[in-house]
mmCIF file with all atom_site columns, C-alpha atoms in Angstrom:
data_model
loop_
_atom_site.group_PDB
_atom_site.id
_atom_site.type_symbol
_atom_site.label_atom_id
_atom_site.label_alt_id
_atom_site.label_comp_id
_atom_site.label_asym_id
_atom_site.label_entity_id
_atom_site.label_seq_id
_atom_site.pdbx_PDB_ins_code
_atom_site.Cartn_x
_atom_site.Cartn_y
_atom_site.Cartn_z
_atom_site.occupancy
_atom_site.B_iso_or_equiv
_atom_site.pdbx_formal_charge
_atom_site.auth_seq_id
_atom_site.auth_comp_id
_atom_site.auth_asym_id
_atom_site.auth_atom_id
_atom_site.pdbx_PDB_model_num
ATOM 1  C CA . PRO A 1 1  ? 0.000  0.000  0.000   1.00 50.00 ? 483 PRO A CA 1
ATOM 2  C CA . LEU A 1 2  ? 1.040  3.601  -0.552  1.00 56.00 ? 484 LEU A CA 1
ATOM 3  C CA . SER A 1 3  ? 0.887  4.300  3.174   1.00 62.00 ? 485 SER A CA 1
ATOM 4  C CA . ARG A 1 4  ? 3.970  2.102  3.607   1.00 76.00 ? 486 ARG A CA 1
ATOM 5  C CA . ALA A 1 5  ? 5.851  3.371  0.554   1.00 80.00 ? 487 ALA A CA 1
ATOM 6  C CA . THR A 1 6  ? 9.183  5.106  1.065   1.00 89.00 ? 488 THR A CA 1
ATOM 7  C CA . GLY A 1 7  ? 9.680  8.569  -0.366  1.00 91.00 ? 489 GLY A CA 1
ATOM 8  C CA . ALA A 1 8  ? 11.686 7.083  -3.242  1.00 93.00 ? 490 ALA A CA 1
ATOM 9  C CA . GLU A 1 9  ? 8.980  4.512  -3.996  1.00 93.00 ? 491 GLU A CA 1
ATOM 10 C CA . LEU A 1 10 ? 6.299  7.176  -3.891  1.00 93.00 ? 492 LEU A CA 1
ATOM 11 C CA . LEU A 1 11 ? 8.229  9.396  -6.287  1.00 95.00 ? 493 LEU A CA 1
ATOM 12 C CA . ARG A 1 12 ? 8.749  6.473  -8.687  1.00 95.00 ? 494 ARG A CA 1
ATOM 13 C CA . LEU A 1 13 ? 5.010  5.736  -8.628  1.00 94.00 ? 495 LEU A CA 1
ATOM 14 C CA . VAL A 1 14 ? 4.070  9.363  -9.228  1.00 96.00 ? 496 VAL A CA 1
ATOM 15 C CA . LEU A 1 15 ? 6.575  9.721  -12.065 1.00 97.00 ? 497 LEU A CA 1
ATOM 16 C CA . ALA A 1 16 ? 5.296  6.543  -13.714 1.00 97.00 ? 498 ALA A CA 1
ATOM 17 C CA . GLU A 1 17 ? 1.696  7.685  -13.361 1.00 96.00 ? 499 GLU A CA 1
ATOM 18 C CA . ARG A 1 18 ? 2.562  11.007 -15.011 1.00 97.00 ? 500 ARG A CA 1
ATOM 19 C CA . LYS A 1 19 ? 4.700  9.258  -17.653 1.00 98.00 ? 501 LYS A CA 1
ATOM 20 C CA . GLU A 1 20 ? 7.715  11.231 -16.515 1.00 97.00 ? 502 GLU A CA 1
ATOM 21 C CA . GLY A 1 21 ? 11.213 10.085 -15.744 1.00 96.00 ? 503 GLY A CA 1
ATOM 22 C CA . ALA A 1 22 ? 14.322 10.904 -13.796 1.00 96.00 ? 504 ALA A CA 1
ATOM 23 C CA . ALA A 1 23 ? 15.228 13.692 -16.227 1.00 97.00 ? 505 ALA A CA 1
ATOM 24 C CA . ASP A 1 24 ? 11.921 15.445 -15.502 1.00 97.00 ? 506 ASP A CA 1
ATOM 25 C CA . LEU A 1 25 ? 12.462 15.169 -11.756 1.00 97.00 ? 507 LEU A CA 1
ATOM 26 C CA . ALA A 1 26 ? 16.058 16.371 -12.129 1.00 97.00 ? 508 ALA A CA 1
ATOM 27 C CA . LYS A 1 27 ? 14.887 19.448 -14.024 1.00 97.00 ? 509 LYS A CA 1
ATOM 28 C CA . LEU A 1 28 ? 12.244 20.197 -11.381 1.00 97.00 ? 510 LEU A CA 1
ATOM 29 C CA . LEU A 1 29 ? 14.726 19.842 -8.532  1.00 97.00 ? 511 LEU A CA 1
ATOM 30 C CA . GLY A 1 30 ? 17.586 21.575 -10.347 1.00 96.00 ? 512 GLY A CA 1
ATOM 31 C CA . ILE A 1 31 ? 19.968 18.645 -9.914  1.00 97.00 ? 513 ILE A CA 1
ATOM 32 C CA . ASP A 1 32 ? 21.953 16.282 -12.112 1.00 97.00 ? 514 ASP A CA 1
ATOM 33 C CA . VAL A 1 33 ? 20.128 13.240 -13.500 1.00 97.00 ? 515 VAL A CA 1
ATOM 34 C CA . SER A 1 34 ? 22.675 10.884 -11.915 1.00 97.00 ? 516 SER A CA 1
ATOM 35 C CA . LEU A 1 35 ? 21.791 12.266 -8.470  1.00 97.00 ? 517 LEU A CA 1
ATOM 36 C CA . THR A 1 36 ? 18.108 11.850 -9.301  1.00 97.00 ? 518 THR A CA 1
ATOM 37 C CA . TYR A 1 37 ? 18.642 8.155  -10.010 1.00 97.00 ? 519 TYR A CA 1
ATOM 38 C CA . ARG A 1 38 ? 20.311 7.812  -6.609  1.00 97.00 ? 520 ARG A CA 1
ATOM 39 C CA . LEU A 1 39 ? 17.331 9.548  -4.981  1.00 96.00 ? 521 LEU A CA 1
ATOM 40 C CA . LEU A 1 40 ? 14.899 7.235  -6.757  1.00 95.00 ? 522 LEU A CA 1
ATOM 41 C CA . ARG A 1 41 ? 16.859 4.175  -5.606  1.00 95.00 ? 523 ARG A CA 1
ATOM 42 C CA . GLY A 1 42 ? 16.764 5.438  -2.035  1.00 92.00 ? 524 GLY A CA 1
ATOM 43 C CA . GLU A 1 43 ? 20.538 5.897  -1.869  1.00 95.00 ? 525 GLU A CA 1
ATOM 44 C CA . ARG A 1 44 ? 20.228 9.639  -1.182  1.00 95.00 ? 526 ARG A CA 1
ATOM 45 C CA . GLN A 1 45 ? 17.626 11.696 0.648   1.00 94.00 ? 527 GLN A CA 1
ATOM 46 C CA . LEU A 1 46 ? 15.825 14.762 -0.622  1.00 95.00 ? 528 LEU A CA 1
ATOM 47 C CA . THR A 1 47 ? 16.665 18.123 0.935   1.00 95.00 ? 529 THR A CA 1
ATOM 48 C CA . ALA A 1 48 ? 13.905 20.172 2.571   1.00 96.00 ? 530 ALA A CA 1
ATOM 49 C CA . VAL A 1 49 ? 13.728 22.450 -0.490  1.00 96.00 ? 531 VAL A CA 1
ATOM 50 C CA . GLN A 1 50 ? 13.520 19.453 -2.839  1.00 96.00 ? 532 GLN A CA 1
ATOM 51 C CA . ILE A 1 51 ? 10.783 17.875 -0.717  1.00 96.00 ? 533 ILE A CA 1
ATOM 52 C CA . ARG A 1 52 ? 8.737  21.088 -0.943  1.00 97.00 ? 534 ARG A CA 1
ATOM 53 C CA . LYS A 1 53 ? 9.197  21.359 -4.730  1.00 97.00 ? 535 LYS A CA 1
ATOM 54 C CA . ALA A 1 54 ? 8.237  17.722 -5.336  1.00 97.00 ? 536 ALA A CA 1
ATOM 55 C CA . ALA A 1 55 ? 5.309  17.856 -2.920  1.00 96.00 ? 537 ALA A CA 1
ATOM 56 C CA . ASP A 1 56 ? 3.920  21.040 -4.448  1.00 97.00 ? 538 ASP A CA 1
ATOM 57 C CA . THR A 1 57 ? 4.378  19.876 -8.036  1.00 97.00 ? 539 THR A CA 1
ATOM 58 C CA . TYR A 1 58 ? 3.099  16.337 -7.611  1.00 96.00 ? 540 TYR A CA 1
ATOM 59 C CA . GLY A 1 59 ? 0.458  16.968 -4.954  1.00 95.00 ? 541 GLY A CA 1
ATOM 60 C CA . ILE A 1 60 ? 2.174  14.752 -2.393  1.00 92.00 ? 542 ILE A CA 1
ATOM 61 C CA . ASP A 1 61 ? 2.067  15.269 1.373   1.00 93.00 ? 543 ASP A CA 1
ATOM 62 C CA . PRO A 1 62 ? 5.610  16.484 2.186   1.00 95.00 ? 544 PRO A CA 1
ATOM 63 C CA . VAL A 1 63 ? 5.674  14.223 5.251   1.00 94.00 ? 545 VAL A CA 1
ATOM 64 C CA . ALA A 1 64 ? 5.464  11.199 2.927   1.00 91.00 ? 546 ALA A CA 1
ATOM 65 C CA . LEU A 1 65 ? 8.787  12.227 1.386   1.00 92.00 ? 547 LEU A CA 1
ATOM 66 C CA . LEU A 1 66 ? 10.671 12.547 4.646   1.00 89.00 ? 548 LEU A CA 1
ATOM 67 C CA . PRO A 1 67 ? 13.314 9.898  5.383   1.00 82.00 ? 549 PRO A CA 1
#
């Protein structure tokens, strides 16, 4: 269930639903695509600013993206 999804899993689901990819997320967050892949694999955590941008853009509760 989504209630148990990690922030990375939730972002992957949202991107897939919107037919977007890591490059789209990288552009939104203003970071390199390679870092975006690491975020989506759960190897890196989003910063507070990145959480706010993703939450606002994708309509996600920011708390769901916290580590």
